[in-house]
Amino acid sequence: MLDKHRVLAVTKCDLLDDELIDMLRDTLPEDVTVVFISSVTGMGLNELKDVLWRELNSESNKLQGIIAE
């Protein structure tokens, strides 16, 4: 699990303005994919779905590669 890519979903972003989101983005680690979401407004949910799908299907996350190691 430690070799898997990580995705960070920051929730409740409907309560934040764009300036605060930009400030938060600057403080987050660069090696982690970050998606700002809100379940109330639907903000970022399609992006999160796409990021998760891409990560799950990436070569580095496939089970065959892990078994071979």
C-alpha positions as semicolon CSV with decimal commas, in nm:
position;residue;x (nm);y (nm);z (nm)
1;M;0,000;0,000;0,000
2;L;0,289;0,237;0,063
3;D;0,390;0,216;-0,303
4;K;0,046;0,329;-0,425
5;H;-0,014;0,685;-0,535
6;R;-0,222;0,885;-0,293
7;V;-0,514;1,118;-0,359
8;L;-0,626;1,376;-0,105
9;A;-0,987;1,495;-0,118
10;V;-1,044;1,815;0,077
11;T;-1,413;1,827;0,167
12;K;-1,665;2,097;0,258
13;C;-1,512;2,334;0,001
14;D;-1,847;2,502;-0,056
15;L;-1,760;2,691;0,264
16;L;-1,434;2,825;0,116
17;D;-1,373;3,101;-0,136
18;D;-1,123;3,076;-0,422
19;E;-0,861;3,279;-0,237
20;L;-0,865;3,045;0,064
21;I;-0,852;2,737;-0,161
22;D;-0,544;2,882;-0,333
23;M;-0,382;2,948;0,005
24;L;-0,455;2,592;0,117
25;R;-0,325;2,446;-0,210
26;D;0,013;2,615;-0,147
27;T;0,049;2,438;0,191
28;L;-0,031;2,085;0,070
29;P;0,234;1,832;-0,035
30;E;0,328;1,841;-0,402
31;D;0,363;1,463;-0,439
32;V;-0,005;1,403;-0,359
33;T;-0,290;1,468;-0,602
34;V;-0,532;1,707;-0,430
35;V;-0,898;1,754;-0,526
36;F;-1,122;2,005;-0,352
37;I;-1,479;1,874;-0,328
38;S;-1,822;1,954;-0,189
39;S;-2,100;1,700;-0,173
40;V;-2,354;1,979;-0,120
41;T;-2,276;2,167;-0,442
42;G;-2,117;1,881;-0,637
43;M;-1,797;2,082;-0,675
44;G;-1,501;1,867;-0,777
45;L;-1,686;1,534;-0,767
46;N;-1,638;1,462;-1,138
47;E;-1,272;1,557;-1,109
48;L;-1,232;1,326;-0,808
49;K;-1,401;1,041;-0,995
50;D;-1,170;1,093;-1,293
51;V;-0,857;1,112;-1,076
52;L;-0,950;0,795;-0,886
53;W;-1,029;0,609;-1,209
54;R;-0,697;0,718;-1,362
55;E;-0,503;0,614;-1,050
56;L;-0,678;0,278;-1,021
57;N;-0,597;0,198;-1,383
58;S;-0,242;0,331;-1,391
59;E;0,035;0,079;-1,451
60;S;0,198;0,150;-1,113
61;N;-0,120;0,057;-0,926
62;K;-0,209;-0,264;-1,107
63;L;-0,205;-0,579;-0,898
64;Q;0,003;-0,770;-1,153
65;G;0,298;-0,536;-1,105
66;I;0,282;-0,574;-0,728
67;I;0,265;-0,955;-0,744
68;A;0,562;-0,971;-0,980
69;E;0,781;-0,779;-0,733
